[in-house]
PDB file of C-alpha atoms and ligand atoms in Angstrom:
ATOM      1  CA  MET A 116      21.915  -2.094 -18.887  1.00  0.00           C
ATOM      2  CA  LYS A 117      19.886  -1.963 -15.920  1.00  0.00           C
ATOM      3  CA  ARG A 118      16.605  -3.645 -16.132  1.00  0.00           C
ATOM      4  CA  VAL A 119      14.036  -1.217 -14.453  1.00  0.00           C
ATOM      5  CA  VAL A 120      10.950  -2.187 -12.807  1.00  0.00           C
ATOM      6  CA  LEU A 121       8.127  -0.001 -11.692  1.00  0.00           C
ATOM      7  CA  THR A 122       5.169  -0.133  -9.248  1.00  0.00           C
ATOM      8  CA  TYR A 123       3.149   2.349  -7.020  1.00  0.00           C
ATOM      9  CA  GLY A 124       1.230   2.008  -3.665  1.00  0.00           C
ATOM     10  CA  THR A 125      -0.007   3.933  -0.926  1.00  0.00           C
ATOM     11  CA  PHE A 126       1.928   1.675   1.552  1.00  0.00           C
ATOM     12  CA  ASP A 127      -0.203   2.879   4.856  1.00  0.00           C
ATOM     13  CA  LEU A 128       0.802   1.155   7.798  1.00  0.00           C
ATOM     14  CA  PHE A 129       3.421  -0.690   5.994  1.00  0.00           C
ATOM     15  CA  HIS A 130       3.267  -4.692   6.682  1.00  0.00           C
ATOM     16  CA  VAL A 131       4.761  -7.916   5.182  1.00  0.00           C
ATOM     17  CA  GLY A 132       2.259  -7.995   2.101  1.00  0.00           C
ATOM     18  CA  HIS A 133       3.817  -4.505   1.035  1.00  0.00           C
ATOM     19  CA  LEU A 134       7.464  -6.158   1.573  1.00  0.00           C
ATOM     20  CA  ASN A 135       6.583  -9.561  -0.230  1.00  0.00           C
ATOM     21  CA  ILE A 136       5.467  -7.718  -3.405  1.00  0.00           C
ATOM     22  CA  LEU A 137       8.420  -5.194  -3.416  1.00  0.00           C
ATOM     23  CA  ASN A 138      10.662  -7.970  -2.938  1.00  0.00           C
ATOM     24  CA  ARG A 139       9.248 -10.356  -5.687  1.00  0.00           C
ATOM     25  CA  LEU A 140       8.844  -7.325  -8.068  1.00  0.00           C
ATOM     26  CA  LYS A 141      12.811  -6.470  -7.610  1.00  0.00           C
ATOM     27  CA  GLN A 142      13.361 -10.164  -8.835  1.00  0.00           C
ATOM     28  CA  TYR A 143      11.823  -9.161 -12.411  1.00  0.00           C
ATOM     29  CA  GLY A 144      14.680  -6.766 -12.742  1.00  0.00           C
ATOM     30  CA  ASP A 145      17.759  -5.146 -11.134  1.00  0.00           C
ATOM     31  CA  TYR A 146      16.530  -1.579 -10.264  1.00  0.00           C
ATOM     32  CA  LEU A 147      13.346  -1.085  -8.422  1.00  0.00           C
ATOM     33  CA  VAL A 148      11.764   2.536  -8.754  1.00  0.00           C
ATOM     34  CA  VAL A 149       8.491   2.697  -6.135  1.00  0.00           C
ATOM     35  CA  GLY A 150       5.836   5.429  -6.501  1.00  0.00           C
ATOM     36  CA  VAL A 151       4.285   6.335  -3.268  1.00  0.00           C
ATOM     37  CA  SER A 152       0.848   7.791  -3.441  1.00  0.00           C
ATOM     38  CA  THR A 153       0.780  11.244  -1.912  1.00  0.00           C
ATOM     39  CA  ASP A 154      -1.750  12.597   0.267  1.00  0.00           C
ATOM     40  CA  SER A 155      -3.413  14.908  -2.172  1.00  0.00           C
ATOM     41  CA  PHE A 156      -3.350  12.128  -4.790  1.00  0.00           C
ATOM     42  CA  ASN A 157      -5.066   9.706  -2.071  1.00  0.00           C
ATOM     43  CA  GLU A 158      -7.517  12.470  -1.209  1.00  0.00           C
ATOM     44  CA  LYS A 159      -8.635  12.599  -4.947  1.00  0.00           C
ATOM     45  CA  LYS A 160      -9.045   8.732  -4.722  1.00  0.00           C
ATOM     46  CA  GLY A 161     -11.156   8.936  -1.757  1.00  0.00           C
ATOM     47  CA  LYS A 162      -8.450   7.466   0.026  1.00  0.00           C
ATOM     48  CA  LYS A 163      -7.247   8.776   3.576  1.00  0.00           C
ATOM     49  CA  THR A 164      -4.305   7.554   5.518  1.00  0.00           C
ATOM     50  CA  ILE A 165      -2.967   7.048   8.737  1.00  0.00           C
ATOM     51  CA  ILE A 166       0.583   7.428   8.130  1.00  0.00           C
ATOM     52  CA  PRO A 167       1.289  11.235   6.123  1.00  0.00           C
ATOM     53  CA  PHE A 168       3.175  10.780   2.788  1.00  0.00           C
ATOM     54  CA  HIS A 169       6.669  11.812   3.921  1.00  0.00           C
ATOM     55  CA  ASP A 170       6.668   9.076   6.406  1.00  0.00           C
ATOM     56  CA  ARG A 171       5.514   6.477   3.861  1.00  0.00           C
ATOM     57  CA  ALA A 172       7.738   7.343   1.239  1.00  0.00           C
ATOM     58  CA  GLU A 173      10.488   7.285   3.893  1.00  0.00           C
ATOM     59  CA  ILE A 174       9.845   3.739   5.097  1.00  0.00           C
ATOM     60  CA  VAL A 175       9.717   2.693   1.418  1.00  0.00           C
ATOM     61  CA  ARG A 176      13.166   4.241   0.909  1.00  0.00           C
ATOM     62  CA  GLY A 177      14.408   2.711   3.847  1.00  0.00           C
ATOM     63  CA  LEU A 178      14.169  -0.995   2.142  1.00  0.00           C
ATOM     64  CA  LYS A 179      17.176  -2.934   0.481  1.00  0.00           C
ATOM     65  CA  CYS A 180      15.033  -3.584  -2.625  1.00  0.00           C
ATOM     66  CA  ALA A 181      13.781   0.038  -3.352  1.00  0.00           C
ATOM     67  CA  ASP A 182      16.096   1.689  -5.325  1.00  0.00           C
ATOM     68  CA  LEU A 183      14.351   4.848  -6.269  1.00  0.00           C
ATOM     69  CA  VAL A 184      11.160   6.451  -4.378  1.00  0.00           C
ATOM     70  CA  ILE A 185       9.198   8.735  -6.398  1.00  0.00           C
ATOM     71  CA  PRO A 186       6.027  10.534  -5.431  1.00  0.00           C
ATOM     72  CA  GLU A 187       2.799   9.321  -7.442  1.00  0.00           C
ATOM     73  CA  GLU A 188       0.807  12.146  -7.877  1.00  0.00           C
ATOM     74  CA  SER A 189      -1.820  11.481 -10.657  1.00  0.00           C
ATOM     75  CA  TRP A 190      -2.886   8.163 -12.855  1.00  0.00           C
ATOM     76  CA  GLU A 191      -1.537   9.988 -16.021  1.00  0.00           C
ATOM     77  CA  GLN A 192       2.115   9.873 -14.822  1.00  0.00           C
ATOM     78  CA  LYS A 193       2.411   6.112 -15.344  1.00  0.00           C
ATOM     79  CA  LYS A 194       3.285   6.290 -18.863  1.00  0.00           C
ATOM     80  CA  ILE A 195       5.742   9.165 -18.586  1.00  0.00           C
ATOM     81  CA  ASP A 196       7.514   7.604 -15.695  1.00  0.00           C
ATOM     82  CA  ILE A 197       7.729   4.667 -18.177  1.00  0.00           C
ATOM     83  CA  GLU A 198       9.648   6.602 -20.573  1.00  0.00           C
ATOM     84  CA  LYS A 199      11.600   8.828 -18.059  1.00  0.00           C
ATOM     85  CA  TYR A 200      13.215   5.901 -16.089  1.00  0.00           C
ATOM     86  CA  ASN A 201      13.359   3.457 -19.272  1.00  0.00           C
ATOM     87  CA  VAL A 202      11.021   0.877 -17.597  1.00  0.00           C
ATOM     88  CA  SER A 203      11.250  -2.830 -18.568  1.00  0.00           C
ATOM     89  CA  VAL A 204       8.698  -4.103 -16.125  1.00  0.00           C
ATOM     90  CA  PHE A 205       5.653  -2.710 -14.626  1.00  0.00           C
ATOM     91  CA  GLY A 206       4.123  -4.802 -12.010  1.00  0.00           C
ATOM     92  CA  MET A 207       1.321  -4.451  -9.338  1.00  0.00           C
ATOM     93  CA  GLY A 208      -0.675  -6.906  -7.314  1.00  0.00           C
ATOM     94  CA  HIS A 209      -3.450  -8.969  -8.372  1.00  0.00           C
ATOM     95  CA  ASP A 210      -6.082  -6.630  -7.107  1.00  0.00           C
ATOM     96  CA  TRP A 211      -5.237  -4.481  -9.976  1.00  0.00           C
ATOM     97  CA  GLU A 212      -5.266  -7.391 -12.635  1.00  0.00           C
ATOM     98  CA  GLY A 213      -6.034  -5.947 -16.099  1.00  0.00           C
ATOM     99  CA  ARG A 214      -6.509  -2.389 -14.992  1.00  0.00           C
ATOM    100  CA  PHE A 215      -2.948  -1.405 -16.413  1.00  0.00           C
ATOM    101  CA  ASP A 216      -3.093  -3.301 -19.496  1.00  0.00           C
ATOM    102  CA  GLU A 217      -2.721  -0.437 -21.769  1.00  0.00           C
ATOM    103  CA  LEU A 218       0.828  -0.006 -20.651  1.00  0.00           C
ATOM    104  CA  LYS A 219       1.342  -3.060 -22.612  1.00  0.00           C
ATOM    105  CA  PRO A 220       2.702  -1.786 -25.824  1.00  0.00           C
ATOM    106  CA  TYR A 221       5.087   0.378 -23.666  1.00  0.00           C
ATOM    107  CA  CYS A 222       6.587  -2.442 -21.336  1.00  0.00           C
ATOM    108  CA  GLU A 223       6.045  -5.821 -19.945  1.00  0.00           C
ATOM    109  CA  VAL A 224       2.990  -5.585 -17.266  1.00  0.00           C
ATOM    110  CA  VAL A 225       2.870  -8.396 -14.618  1.00  0.00           C
ATOM    111  CA  TYR A 226      -0.026  -8.739 -11.647  1.00  0.00           C
ATOM    112  CA  LEU A 227       1.787 -10.357  -8.743  1.00  0.00           C
ATOM    113  CA  PRO A 228      -0.453 -12.539  -6.116  1.00  0.00           C
ATOM    114  CA  ARG A 229      -1.062 -10.619  -3.050  1.00  0.00           C
ATOM    115  CA  THR A 230       0.029 -12.068   0.476  1.00  0.00           C
ATOM    116  CA  ASP A 231      -3.494 -13.619   2.074  1.00  0.00           C
ATOM    117  CA  GLY A 232      -4.918 -12.310   5.181  1.00  0.00           C
ATOM    118  CA  ILE A 233      -3.106  -8.621   5.635  1.00  0.00           C
ATOM    119  CA  SER A 234      -3.942  -5.279   4.096  1.00  0.00           C
ATOM    120  CA  SER A 235      -3.715  -1.683   5.327  1.00  0.00           C
ATOM    121  CA  THR A 236      -7.843  -1.474   5.548  1.00  0.00           C
ATOM    122  CA  ASP A 237      -7.632  -4.539   7.890  1.00  0.00           C
ATOM    123  CA  LEU A 238      -5.334  -2.765   9.987  1.00  0.00           C
ATOM    124  CA  LYS A 239      -7.080   0.297  10.158  1.00  0.00           C
ATOM    125  CA  LYS A 240     -10.378  -1.574  11.427  1.00  0.00           C
ATOM    126  CA  ALA A 241      -8.403  -3.347  13.987  1.00  0.00           C
ATOM    127  CA  LEU A 242      -7.279   0.078  14.978  1.00  0.00           C
ATOM    128  CA  LYS A 243     -10.481   1.454  15.151  1.00  0.00           C
ATOM    129  CA  VAL A 244     -11.746  -1.288  17.625  1.00  0.00           C
ATOM    130  CA  LEU A 245      -9.361   0.856  20.014  1.00  0.00           C
ATOM    131  CA  ASP A 246     -10.487   3.974  19.657  1.00  0.00           C
ATOM    132  CA  ASN A 247     -11.992   5.957  22.964  1.00  0.00           C
ATOM    133  CA  LYS A 248     -15.473   5.433  21.961  1.00  0.00           C
ATOM    134  CA  HIS A 249     -15.108   1.687  21.568  1.00  0.00           C
ATOM    135  CA  ILE A 250     -12.774   1.629  24.785  1.00  0.00           C
ATOM    136  CA  ALA A 251     -15.555   3.162  26.782  1.00  0.00           C
ATOM    137  CA  GLU A 252     -17.919   0.518  25.292  1.00  0.00           C
ATOM    138  CA  LEU A 253     -15.922  -2.276  26.148  1.00  0.00           C
ATOM    139  CA  LYS A 254     -15.392  -0.806  29.764  1.00  0.00           C
ATOM    140  CA  LYS A 255     -18.977  -0.307  30.076  1.00  0.00           C
ATOM    141  CA  ALA A 256     -19.690  -4.022  29.285  1.00  0.00           C
ATOM    142  CA  LEU A 257     -17.088  -5.041  31.788  1.00  0.00           C
ATOM    143  CA  ASP A 258     -18.691  -3.056  34.242  1.00  0.00           C
ATOM    144  CA  LEU A 259     -21.899  -4.928  33.625  1.00  0.00           C
ATOM    145  CA  ILE A 260     -20.353  -8.334  33.860  1.00  0.00           C
ATOM    146  CA  SER A 261     -18.424  -7.906  37.169  1.00  0.00           C
ATOM    147  CA  SER A 262     -21.555  -6.445  38.743  1.00  0.00           C
ATOM    148  CA  ILE A 263     -23.379  -9.708  37.458  1.00  0.00           C
ATOM    149  CA  VAL A 264     -20.573 -11.726  38.888  1.00  0.00           C
ATOM    150  CA  GLU A 265     -20.520  -9.925  42.303  1.00  0.00           C
ATOM    151  CA  LYS A 266     -24.474 -11.147  42.949  1.00  0.00           C
ATOM    152  CA  PHE A 267     -23.190 -14.703  42.701  1.00  0.00           C
ATOM    153  CA  GLU A 268     -20.161 -14.254  45.151  1.00  0.00           C
TER     154      GLU A 268
HETATM  155  N1  CTP B 245      -0.406  -5.692  -1.790  1.00  0.00           N
HETATM  156  C1  CTP B 245      -0.055  -7.001  -1.630  1.00  0.00           C
HETATM  157  N2  CTP B 245      -0.337  -8.132  -0.671  1.00  0.00           N
HETATM  158  C2  CTP B 245      -1.248  -7.249   0.176  1.00  0.00           C
HETATM  159  C3  CTP B 245      -1.600  -6.057   0.581  1.00  0.00           C
HETATM  160  C4  CTP B 245      -0.889  -4.954  -0.721  1.00  0.00           C
HETATM  161  O1  CTP B 245       0.644  -7.640  -2.582  1.00  0.00           O
HETATM  162  N3  CTP B 245      -1.937  -8.317   1.193  1.00  0.00           N
HETATM  163  C5  CTP B 245       0.224  -5.034  -2.558  1.00  0.00           C
HETATM  164  C6  CTP B 245      -1.259  -4.391  -3.694  1.00  0.00           C
HETATM  165  O2  CTP B 245      -1.429  -5.283  -4.514  1.00  0.00           O
HETATM  166  C7  CTP B 245      -0.031  -3.187  -4.409  1.00  0.00           C
HETATM  167  C8  CTP B 245       0.995  -3.049  -3.140  1.00  0.00           C
HETATM  168  O3  CTP B 245       1.059  -4.305  -2.389  1.00  0.00           O
HETATM  169  O4  CTP B 245       0.437  -3.400  -5.655  1.00  0.00           O
HETATM  170  C9  CTP B 245       0.473  -1.622  -2.551  1.00  0.00           C
HETATM  171  O5  CTP B 245      -0.963  -1.607  -2.228  1.00  0.00           O
HETATM  172  P1  CTP B 245      -1.546  -0.442  -1.161  1.00  0.00           P
HETATM  173  O6  CTP B 245      -3.030  -0.365  -1.555  1.00  0.00           O
HETATM  174  O7  CTP B 245      -0.956   0.394  -0.837  1.00  0.00           O
HETATM  175  O8  CTP B 245      -2.112  -1.978   0.099  1.00  0.00           O
HETATM  176  P2  CTP B 245      -2.936  -2.444   0.783  1.00  0.00           P
HETATM  177  O9  CTP B 245      -2.405  -3.171   2.378  1.00  0.00           O
HETATM  178  O10 CTP B 245      -3.935  -3.451  -0.107  1.00  0.00           O
HETATM  179  O11 CTP B 245      -4.089  -1.338   1.129  1.00  0.00           O
HETATM  180  P3  CTP B 245      -5.700  -1.243   1.090  1.00  0.00           P
HETATM  181  O12 CTP B 245      -6.007  -2.056   1.980  1.00  0.00           O
HETATM  182  O13 CTP B 245      -5.594   0.795   1.552  1.00  0.00           O
HETATM  183  O14 CTP B 245      -5.969  -1.207  -0.342  1.00  0.00           O
END
Protein backbone atom coordinates (compact mmCIF):
# COMPACT_ATOMS: atom_id res chain seq x y z
CA MET A 1 0.00 0.00 0.00
CA LYS A 2 1.20 3.53 -0.84
CA ARG A 3 2.40 5.86 1.93
CA VAL A 4 0.86 9.21 0.99
CA VAL A 5 2.41 12.57 1.93
CA LEU A 6 0.41 15.81 1.70
CA THR A 7 1.54 19.44 1.63
CA TYR A 8 0.26 22.85 0.52
CA GLY A 9 1.77 26.09 -0.69
CA THR A 10 1.48 29.02 -3.04
CA PHE A 11 4.75 28.35 -4.92
CA ASP A 12 4.86 31.79 -6.55
CA LEU A 13 8.05 32.48 -8.56
CA PHE A 14 9.05 28.84 -8.02
CA HIS A 15 12.50 28.65 -6.41
CA VAL A 16 15.00 26.14 -4.97
CA GLY A 17 13.47 26.40 -1.44
CA HIS A 18 10.21 25.07 -2.88
CA LEU A 19 12.01 22.27 -4.74
CA ASN A 20 14.01 21.27 -1.63
CA ILE A 21 10.99 20.97 0.64
CA LEU A 22 8.98 18.98 -1.90
CA ASN A 23 11.89 16.59 -2.52
CA ARG A 24 12.43 16.14 1.22
CA LEU A 25 8.73 15.60 1.90
CA LYS A 26 8.61 12.93 -0.81
CA GLN A 27 11.18 10.96 1.22
CA TYR A 28 8.59 10.58 4.00
CA GLY A 29 6.53 8.32 1.77
CA ASP A 30 6.12 7.22 -1.83
CA TYR A 31 3.24 9.35 -3.18
CA LEU A 32 3.29 13.13 -2.82
CA VAL A 33 0.09 15.18 -3.08
CA VAL A 34 0.69 18.93 -3.41
CA GLY A 35 -2.09 21.45 -2.85
CA VAL A 36 -1.42 24.69 -4.71
CA SER A 37 -3.27 27.74 -3.38
CA THR A 38 -5.71 29.16 -5.92
CA ASP A 39 -5.75 32.89 -6.73
CA SER A 40 -9.09 33.32 -4.96
CA PHE A 41 -7.84 31.55 -1.81
CA ASN A 42 -4.72 33.74 -1.84
CA GLU A 43 -6.96 36.79 -2.13
CA LYS A 44 -8.75 35.68 1.04
CA LYS A 45 -5.32 35.35 2.74
CA GLY A 46 -4.36 38.85 1.53
CA LYS A 47 -1.65 37.39 -0.74
CA LYS A 48 -1.16 38.48 -4.35
CA THR A 49 0.95 36.37 -6.69
CA ILE A 50 2.91 37.33 -9.80
CA ILE A 51 2.33 33.94 -11.45
CA PRO A 52 -1.35 32.90 -11.87
CA PHE A 53 -2.70 29.69 -10.32
CA HIS A 54 -2.81 27.69 -13.56
CA ASP A 55 0.90 28.27 -14.25
CA ARG A 56 1.97 27.72 -10.62
CA ALA A 57 0.11 24.40 -10.60
CA GLU A 58 1.63 23.39 -13.99
CA ILE A 59 5.16 24.05 -12.71
CA VAL A 60 4.60 21.88 -9.62
CA ARG A 61 2.92 19.21 -11.78
CA GLY A 62 6.10 19.07 -13.88
CA LEU A 63 8.29 18.06 -10.92
CA LYS A 64 9.54 14.49 -10.64
CA CYS A 65 8.62 14.33 -6.93
CA ALA A 66 4.99 15.52 -7.30
CA ASP A 67 2.57 12.67 -8.00
CA LEU A 68 -0.68 14.65 -7.76
CA VAL A 69 -1.39 18.38 -7.78
CA ILE A 70 -4.69 19.64 -6.39
CA PRO A 71 -6.09 23.15 -5.89
CA GLU A 72 -6.07 24.50 -2.33
CA GLU A 73 -9.23 26.53 -1.93
CA SER A 74 -9.86 26.80 1.82
CA TRP A 75 -8.28 26.29 5.26
CA GLU A 76 -10.86 23.61 6.07
CA GLN A 77 -9.97 21.28 3.19
CA LYS A 78 -6.88 19.79 4.89
CA LYS A 79 -8.87 17.39 7.06
CA ILE A 80 -11.03 16.41 4.08
CA ASP A 81 -7.97 15.81 1.84
CA ILE A 82 -6.25 13.70 4.54
CA GLU A 83 -9.21 11.35 4.52
CA LYS A 84 -9.82 11.53 0.76
CA TYR A 85 -6.22 10.65 -0.19
CA ASN A 86 -5.57 8.31 2.78
CA VAL A 87 -2.68 10.52 3.91
CA SER A 88 -0.01 9.15 6.30
CA VAL A 89 2.14 12.28 6.62
CA PHE A 90 1.20 15.96 6.46
CA GLY A 91 4.23 18.26 6.13
CA MET A 92 5.05 21.97 5.86
CA GLY A 93 8.10 24.21 6.29
CA HIS A 94 8.99 25.20 9.83
CA ASP A 95 7.57 28.71 9.31
CA TRP A 96 4.27 26.89 9.99
CA GLU A 97 5.56 25.11 13.15
CA GLY A 98 2.65 24.15 15.42
CA ARG A 99 0.00 25.69 13.15
CA PHE A 100 -1.39 22.35 12.00
CA ASP A 101 -0.98 20.28 15.15
CA GLU A 102 -4.76 19.80 15.23
CA LEU A 103 -4.27 17.35 12.35
CA LYS A 104 -2.18 15.02 14.57
CA PRO A 105 -5.12 12.73 15.46
CA TYR A 106 -5.54 11.99 11.72
CA CYS A 107 -1.94 11.52 10.49
CA GLU A 108 1.71 12.22 11.29
CA VAL A 109 2.47 15.97 11.10
CA VAL A 110 6.01 17.15 10.30
CA TYR A 111 7.55 20.63 9.97
CA LEU A 112 10.81 20.65 7.99
CA PRO A 113 13.55 23.32 8.04
CA ARG A 114 13.23 25.97 5.32
CA THR A 115 16.03 26.63 2.85
CA ASP A 116 17.90 29.72 4.04
CA GLY A 117 18.12 32.95 2.11
CA ILE A 118 15.28 32.62 -0.40
CA SER A 119 11.54 33.28 -0.43
CA SER A 120 8.91 34.44 -2.92
CA THR A 121 8.53 37.62 -0.86
CA ASP A 122 12.27 38.41 -1.25
CA LEU A 123 12.12 37.71 -4.99
CA LYS A 124 9.13 40.06 -5.32
CA LYS A 125 11.05 42.77 -3.45
CA ALA A 126 14.02 42.29 -5.80
CA LEU A 127 11.72 42.57 -8.83
CA LYS A 128 10.16 45.76 -7.46
CA VAL A 129 13.57 47.45 -7.62
CA LEU A 130 13.39 46.87 -11.37
CA ASP A 131 10.01 48.52 -11.94
CA ASN A 132 9.67 51.63 -14.17
CA LYS A 133 9.56 54.14 -11.32
CA HIS A 134 12.76 52.80 -9.77
CA ILE A 135 14.53 52.60 -13.13
CA ALA A 136 13.64 56.29 -13.76
CA GLU A 137 15.05 57.19 -10.33
CA LEU A 138 18.27 55.25 -11.03
CA LYS A 139 18.60 57.00 -14.41
CA LYS A 140 18.18 60.41 -12.78
CA ALA A 141 20.88 59.56 -10.22
CA LEU A 142 23.22 58.34 -12.98
CA ASP A 143 22.67 61.57 -14.99
CA LEU A 144 23.48 63.60 -11.89
CA ILE A 145 26.68 61.60 -11.26
CA SER A 146 27.84 61.95 -14.88
CA SER A 147 27.17 65.73 -14.83
CA ILE A 148 29.37 65.98 -11.69
CA VAL A 149 32.10 63.80 -13.24
CA GLU A 150 32.07 65.98 -16.41
CA LYS A 151 33.04 69.01 -14.31
CA PHE A 152 36.29 67.31 -13.38
CA GLU A 153 37.21 66.34 -16.94
N1 LIG B 1 9.70 26.95 1.83
C1 LIG B 1 10.96 26.42 2.22
N2 LIG B 1 12.08 27.19 2.08
C2 LIG B 1 12.00 28.45 1.56
C3 LIG B 1 10.74 28.97 1.15
C4 LIG B 1 9.60 28.19 1.29
O1 LIG B 1 11.05 25.29 2.71
N3 LIG B 1 13.11 29.17 1.47
C5 LIG B 1 8.51 26.12 2.00
C6 LIG B 1 7.46 26.73 2.95
O2 LIG B 1 7.81 26.50 4.28
C7 LIG B 1 6.21 26.00 2.52
C8 LIG B 1 6.45 25.77 1.00
O3 LIG B 1 7.84 25.99 0.78
O4 LIG B 1 6.09 24.76 3.19
C9 LIG B 1 5.61 26.70 0.14
O5 LIG B 1 5.81 28.00 0.63
P1 LIG B 1 5.35 29.36 -0.03
O6 LIG B 1 4.67 30.17 1.01
O7 LIG B 1 4.68 29.11 -1.30
O8 LIG B 1 6.81 29.98 -0.36
P2 LIG B 1 7.62 31.22 0.19
O9 LIG B 1 8.81 31.38 -0.69
O10 LIG B 1 7.86 31.10 1.68
O11 LIG B 1 6.63 32.43 -0.11
P3 LIG B 1 6.31 33.74 0.72
O12 LIG B 1 7.60 34.48 0.87
O13 LIG B 1 5.30 34.48 -0.13
O14 LIG B 1 5.74 33.26 2.05
